[in-house]
Amino acid sequence: MQFVPAYIFILFFIILLDFTTAHIIWRSTGLTKRLWLIISLSSNILLLAVFKYAAFLLNNIFAFFQMVHFTNASAPSIDFILPIGLSFHTFQSMSYTMDVYRGQQKPETHLGYFANYVLFFPQMVAGPIERYKRLGVSLKAPQALSFESWRAALWLIGFGLCIKMVIADNLAPVVNQIYELEQPNIIQAWTAVLFFSVQIYADFFGYSTIAIGSAKLLGIEIMDNFKSPYRAASITEFWSRWHISLSTWFKEYVYIPLGGNKNRYGPWVISILAVFALSGFWHGASWTFIVWGLLHGIARITEGRQKPPRTIFFKRVIIFLIVSLFWIFFRAPDFKTAWVMCKACFGFTDNTIFTNYNLSLWFWFFLLWLIEWFLNDQRFDIRMLQVSVWKRWCVILAMVYCILAFGGTQALPFIYFQF
Amino acid sequence: MRHVKTIAIFFAALILMEVLYRITSFTSDLKKFSPEQYRLLHISDSADILFFGESSNTTFAPYDSIPYSIAELAAQQMPAWRWKSITKHASHAGIYKQWLNALNPKSLPACIVITVNLRSCNADWRYSALEPALQQALVMGKARPRLLNRFLLALGFYPHLSERLAQKAKLTEWDTTCLPVSKNYPYKTVRAWDDAFANGYYCKPDGSWDMDKIQLACHYIKSYAFALHAENSRIKDLDAIVQWAQIKKCTLVFNIMAENLNYAETLVGPELTRLMRFNRDFIVKRYSTKGVLVIDHLESVKGADYIDQNWTTEHYNQNGRIAIAKKLSQVLLKNLLNP
């Protein structure tokens, strides 16, 4: 993942392609309409396939051929650098074309507005993946900038920075260190599993909040991407609270077209597994991501199609632990590492030496829960307006002090930048 | 007016935060992120001679029976003087320059010994992958509000090139810088010289390439084939150190470390050792006239006394360390007044 100036042409290509095909789709009917949709979508997917999945696909094809003794040659080496944010802006652009195809969105007549929608900098690199009906309209509307909106924007940016720099970046080195061990013990394994759950949430939630705040500075509202996901009492609820823009994208453009909840049980199971496997594959070109997605899919299927029962604290803890264990496949670089971690979590490890980690790190782990308790299911800027001025000042000063004095020192990039 | 008040309160709070940070966390952060600067804060008032070194100071051979560093061995020769040393692997003049600023200005040592490693001036070291970590360890000691230093440390705000840019800069220098070699010598750049040796310069009796020898020869070329000049960043750093010492009225010693010249000559040829001597002479001439005690050890250590026989390092066994320490202490005893 890297910013290569020449790759800006990929973005221009996506913009011109989807802008043009949307107009053709809008004017066409029947088979022609469908054909143009397929051209647009397949071009976007082809870009993703070339830059993100080519090496993975070739390696697997050649491995299969070797397995059936078709060839002994190994896959040619492909060394494309993944353009930063490619998965996000292709998905955003595809959603526009599909909305136009469905008649839910009129094609944009001004190329500049559409380009701004795809290139809108706060969320271009790692989301939230916005729909045109929301961001496009917001970009066109006259922007009313006020002290209140700037203040809220700065609160959001500060809050996002705080949880990224203080929580995610302080936990990341410990997680990295444990995942590099050949034989972690049970305490180390659980430390890594729990810390990574909090790290990835603080990292991505932090980025999304900064993106929302940056957009707000320009007077633009973009959607919330998280809603206290670790308060979920079921996997279904977790996915309605985690990376909301991606899960609604898959729901609207993959799950519902596959039949959604109206399916009979068998096709429903298949569609759930397909959606979750695709979601995993979207994150990265590796079987570990696909397994991570499938695990969520299986957990989702076991919950059935009924609404989950009333939330109880105990269930939230169980779901948090399950989701945390699933993250092993997301974080591990390969199946071997994932397997070692899974075994260690359940005590199947020869390493019984207790490693004394700096216990103060658990403070950052619990700080996230304190923040969740403070937020009470609301966005930070909205919550801040609900508390007294004194409390507000205390929160702001504590936040600023934490950013200045306790930021992690490894200056780690956002995890989702690699997708 | 309301907003002015809010901003004023915020800035007042920032000042209080700075005070709070200094009281509560600064010392532990300095110890954690810049341990050398933390030590410097505490030792400068208890030292007459301060020795700055890199791995050459504290690397021992497994067969050594004398487990003392160069600084310790020199200190043993000068019992009347209180010696303190700070050693950090891969450090260089740019790092020592920053360390000097961490000294307590009210109680400076009488003499500061700076290790000058010729290799540290080459492109490979100047654009080394270790440089970001060295620069990171300096942030906490910069002369800025402490809290700001801590914040900049978290942001990764210190001078460093990305690995890609550093590599590019290094290769460009190797490609384009003309070396002052003899007129008839065919290799005028590091790149050309390295290429010539890399393409089968040494062969085994069976005709195959002697890769071990080739690799080592190429490494010698990349390490020592350069010519110092006033614009070399290490020379600029040494200049800054001299300036600092002149202002603070400290005796400054540049301790030029020994290199394996015999091996360099056998492996690559006399052109390389000529360049090595040229660089040594450059430093001796430039700084002797500026009041610096330049101690030249370049050829003081026998080839057999280098620990790494198949790589270019300034790691000496006890004989090498003793030779350097002895010469260093002799020069100091001759030139320093009694403590």
XYZ file of C-alpha atoms in Angstrom, chain A residues 4-357:
354
model
C 2.222 6.559 -6.144
C 1.478 9.817 -8.025
C 0.909 7.977 -11.319
C -1.910 6.027 -9.675
C -4.013 9.180 -9.671
C -4.887 8.131 -13.229
C -6.666 5.076 -11.811
C -8.934 7.443 -9.936
C -9.498 9.563 -13.054
C -10.317 6.384 -14.969
C -12.867 5.295 -12.355
C -14.430 8.748 -12.310
C -14.732 9.027 -16.094
C -15.904 5.444 -16.491
C -18.636 5.545 -13.875
C -19.721 9.076 -14.741
C -20.168 8.108 -18.405
C -21.689 4.677 -17.911
C -24.168 6.047 -15.356
C -25.537 8.398 -18.032
C -25.746 5.593 -20.590
C -27.424 3.285 -18.071
C -29.961 6.007 -17.200
C -30.907 6.439 -20.849
C -30.889 2.736 -21.773
C -33.421 0.027 -21.137
C -33.518 -3.758 -20.927
C -30.486 -5.740 -21.922
C -28.398 -2.704 -22.983
C -28.902 -1.160 -19.562
C -27.799 -4.351 -17.881
C -24.847 -4.716 -20.240
C -23.547 -1.232 -19.394
C -23.925 -1.947 -15.706
C -21.862 -5.110 -16.149
C -19.207 -3.150 -18.098
C -18.983 -0.544 -15.353
C -18.907 -3.002 -12.457
C -16.531 -5.428 -14.115
C -14.106 -2.597 -14.971
C -14.055 -1.523 -11.336
C -13.680 -5.094 -10.145
C -10.960 -5.719 -12.730
C -8.968 -2.813 -11.334
C -9.282 -4.284 -7.870
C -8.399 -7.730 -9.191
C -5.260 -6.467 -10.928
C -3.894 -4.311 -8.158
C -5.117 -6.151 -5.090
C -5.850 -9.770 -5.936
C -3.680 -10.666 -8.946
C -0.836 -12.211 -6.940
C -3.257 -14.107 -4.690
C -5.319 -15.441 -7.591
C -2.278 -16.488 -9.624
C -0.633 -18.181 -6.667
C -3.786 -20.165 -5.964
C -4.366 -21.090 -9.606
C -0.798 -22.321 -9.951
C -0.984 -24.144 -6.623
C -4.129 -25.902 -7.872
C -2.457 -26.824 -11.170
C 0.521 -28.186 -9.273
C -1.826 -30.204 -7.063
C -3.494 -31.866 -10.059
C -0.057 -32.314 -11.673
C -0.991 -30.062 -14.589
C 2.222 -28.079 -14.273
C 5.255 -27.813 -12.055
C 5.822 -24.140 -12.756
C 5.355 -21.682 -9.952
C 3.257 -18.543 -10.276
C 4.949 -15.565 -11.936
C 5.929 -12.914 -9.463
C 3.619 -9.899 -9.472
C 4.769 -6.846 -7.637
C 2.034 -4.227 -7.971
C 1.866 -1.664 -5.231
C -1.706 -1.439 -3.961
C -2.937 2.113 -4.567
C -3.947 3.636 -1.266
C -7.708 3.456 -0.598
C -8.496 1.555 -3.831
C -11.022 -0.779 -2.186
C -12.856 2.173 -0.709
C -13.213 4.436 -3.715
C -14.054 1.645 -6.153
C -16.851 0.488 -3.839
C -18.078 4.045 -3.421
C -18.115 4.599 -7.158
C -19.808 1.243 -7.832
C -22.589 2.088 -5.397
C -23.376 5.186 -7.481
C -23.628 3.202 -10.726
C -25.868 0.589 -9.101
C -28.114 3.268 -7.603
C -28.480 4.835 -11.054
C -29.236 1.408 -12.534
C -31.955 0.828 -9.943
C -33.426 4.242 -10.627
C -32.729 5.351 -7.076
C -30.330 8.043 -8.192
C -30.347 10.452 -11.120
C -26.972 10.588 -12.869
C -24.917 13.612 -11.922
C -24.635 16.071 -14.791
C -21.570 17.898 -13.511
C -18.339 15.901 -13.738
C -16.762 18.105 -11.063
C -19.357 17.160 -8.443
C -19.025 13.485 -9.239
C -15.221 13.696 -9.131
C -15.489 15.467 -5.790
C -17.710 12.640 -4.535
C -15.115 9.979 -5.431
C -12.131 12.083 -4.388
C -13.587 13.683 -1.255
C -10.364 13.638 0.751
C -11.512 13.021 4.343
C -12.995 9.640 3.499
C -11.269 8.716 0.251
C -8.528 6.625 1.837
C -10.389 4.536 4.396
C -14.051 5.404 4.259
C -16.770 5.660 5.392
C -18.008 4.407 1.998
C -20.616 7.039 1.224
C -23.639 6.853 -1.113
C -24.126 9.574 -3.704
C -27.627 10.342 -2.497
C -26.069 11.495 0.752
C -22.575 12.860 0.084
C -23.342 14.128 -3.430
C -26.293 16.127 -2.175
C -24.296 17.411 0.769
C -21.475 18.556 -1.546
C -23.935 20.533 -3.631
C -25.788 22.158 -0.766
C -24.660 25.596 0.418
C -22.321 25.079 3.353
C -23.284 26.903 6.509
C -20.184 27.254 8.613
C -20.654 28.363 12.196
C -18.658 28.467 15.389
C -20.716 25.556 16.698
C -20.001 23.365 13.688
C -16.271 24.188 13.755
C -16.139 23.472 17.451
C -17.878 20.142 16.936
C -15.480 19.351 14.078
C -12.452 20.085 16.246
C -13.877 17.974 19.056
C -14.301 15.075 16.656
C -10.810 15.417 15.178
C -9.301 15.648 18.676
C -11.289 12.679 19.892
C -10.314 10.583 16.858
C -6.657 11.507 17.288
C -6.829 10.669 20.965
C -8.167 7.154 20.579
C -5.858 6.392 17.647
C -2.665 7.801 19.150
C -3.260 6.922 22.772
C -5.189 3.659 22.749
C -4.449 1.976 19.403
C -0.802 3.026 19.129
C 0.040 2.067 22.704
C -1.477 -1.402 22.400
C -0.132 -2.149 18.900
C 3.514 -2.817 19.863
C 2.474 -5.448 22.427
C 0.162 -7.139 19.926
C 2.886 -7.128 17.251
C 5.410 -8.516 19.695
C 3.161 -11.386 20.785
C 2.123 -12.286 17.228
C 5.811 -12.672 16.367
C 6.359 -15.240 19.125
C 6.717 -18.809 17.997
C 5.044 -20.202 21.072
C 3.029 -17.693 23.108
C 1.621 -18.808 26.432
C -2.044 -18.579 27.354
C -1.684 -15.190 29.062
C 0.226 -13.727 26.157
C -2.275 -15.116 23.665
C -5.270 -13.621 25.461
C -3.415 -10.358 25.946
C -2.814 -10.154 22.191
C -6.367 -11.183 21.344
C -8.023 -8.691 23.690
C -5.593 -5.892 22.936
C -6.021 -6.333 19.192
C -9.807 -6.104 19.513
C -9.415 -2.774 21.197
C -6.548 -1.695 18.935
C -8.399 -2.244 15.669
C -11.538 -0.585 16.994
C -9.645 2.435 18.350
C -7.632 2.639 15.137
C -10.520 2.499 12.687
C -13.028 4.336 14.861
C -10.364 7.003 15.398
C -9.792 7.374 11.659
C -13.519 7.504 10.885
C -14.082 10.127 13.563
C -11.233 12.261 12.189
C -12.766 11.875 8.706
C -16.187 12.955 9.977
C -14.612 15.907 11.797
C -12.543 16.962 8.778
C -15.624 16.868 6.564
C -17.544 18.850 9.155
C -14.873 21.557 9.041
C -15.973 22.023 5.419
C -19.621 21.944 6.452
C -20.206 18.438 5.080
C -21.829 15.681 7.104
C -20.655 12.143 6.426
C -22.140 9.013 7.906
C -21.135 7.399 11.187
C -19.164 4.212 10.690
C -19.364 2.821 14.230
C -21.914 2.640 16.975
C -20.273 1.050 20.019
C -19.824 -2.352 18.300
C -18.515 -4.118 21.399
C -21.819 -3.421 23.155
C -23.453 -5.819 20.698
C -25.232 -8.822 22.179
C -25.178 -10.823 18.930
C -23.100 -11.094 15.765
C -26.048 -9.638 13.823
C -26.033 -6.623 16.091
C -22.246 -6.405 15.920
C -22.403 -5.992 12.137
C -25.059 -3.322 12.462
C -22.620 -1.374 14.643
C -19.193 -2.168 13.075
C -17.967 -0.566 9.832
C -21.550 0.397 9.121
C -20.838 1.866 5.689
C -19.300 -1.399 4.418
C -21.878 -3.709 6.002
C -24.762 -1.663 4.576
C -22.992 -1.680 1.190
C -22.845 -5.475 1.200
C -26.399 -5.661 2.492
C -27.808 -3.352 -0.207
C -25.751 -4.451 -3.178
C -25.026 -8.142 -2.506
C -27.232 -9.629 0.214
C -30.590 -8.187 -0.887
C -30.007 -8.910 -4.624
C -29.212 -12.508 -3.585
C -32.680 -12.745 -2.035
C -31.905 -11.554 1.481
C -34.250 -12.577 4.269
C -36.912 -13.638 1.759
C -34.858 -16.687 0.766
C -35.667 -20.177 1.959
C -33.263 -21.474 4.614
C -30.769 -23.174 2.274
C -30.247 -20.257 -0.142
C -30.287 -17.879 2.826
C -27.386 -19.754 4.434
C -25.475 -19.658 1.148
C -26.127 -15.956 0.659
C -24.985 -15.169 4.209
C -21.797 -17.178 3.744
C -21.173 -15.554 0.362
C -21.620 -12.057 1.747
C -19.338 -12.646 4.713
C -16.692 -14.438 2.635
C -16.741 -11.534 0.168
C -16.508 -9.080 3.023
C -13.446 -10.925 4.314
C -11.945 -11.032 0.830
C -12.565 -7.302 0.429
C -10.287 -6.700 3.400
C -7.315 -8.522 1.989
C -6.099 -10.974 -0.622
C -5.509 -13.863 1.728
C -7.335 -16.986 2.848
C -7.084 -15.825 6.466
C -9.405 -12.901 5.676
C -11.844 -15.219 3.920
C -11.860 -17.543 6.938
C -12.396 -14.537 9.201
C -15.416 -13.564 7.109
C -16.752 -17.123 7.020
C -16.452 -17.461 10.807
C -18.642 -14.397 11.182
C -21.002 -15.854 8.582
C -21.306 -19.145 10.457
C -21.868 -17.310 13.732
C -24.513 -15.194 12.024
C -26.252 -18.301 10.662
C -26.354 -19.949 14.088
C -28.248 -16.934 15.368
C -30.951 -17.593 12.771
C -33.283 -15.057 11.236
C -35.082 -14.099 14.435
C -34.359 -10.855 16.183
C -31.916 -11.440 19.049
C -33.432 -11.561 22.544
C -33.142 -8.714 25.028
C -29.591 -7.608 25.655
C -27.968 -8.782 28.819
C -24.493 -7.904 30.017
C -23.268 -11.506 30.062
C -24.158 -11.946 26.394
C -22.259 -8.817 25.443
C -19.143 -10.213 27.096
C -19.543 -13.528 25.243
C -19.974 -11.778 21.903
C -16.951 -9.581 22.591
C -14.856 -12.670 23.319
C -16.091 -14.468 20.189
C -15.427 -11.449 17.980
C -11.998 -11.084 19.598
C -11.139 -14.702 18.819
C -12.295 -14.224 15.227
C -9.937 -11.260 14.917
C -7.044 -13.730 15.208
C -7.594 -14.688 11.563
C -7.771 -11.035 10.590
C -4.539 -10.130 12.366
C -2.430 -13.236 11.786
C -0.226 -13.057 8.675
C -0.858 -16.740 7.904
C -2.771 -19.810 9.075
C 0.199 -21.149 11.001
C 0.328 -18.079 13.223
C -3.448 -18.061 13.586
C -3.464 -21.699 14.597
C -0.682 -21.160 17.146
C -2.628 -18.277 18.680
C -5.899 -20.214 18.754
C -4.227 -23.175 20.443
C -2.468 -20.918 22.949
C -5.750 -19.219 23.841
C -7.123 -22.584 24.943
C -3.972 -23.605 26.787
C -2.495 -25.885 24.137
C 1.007 -24.500 24.346
C 4.330 -25.706 25.679
C 5.282 -22.240 26.802
C 4.501 -21.882 30.469
C 6.942 -19.093 31.227
C 5.059 -16.092 32.515
C 6.107 -12.922 30.749
C 5.581 -9.825 32.758
C 4.056 -7.195 30.503
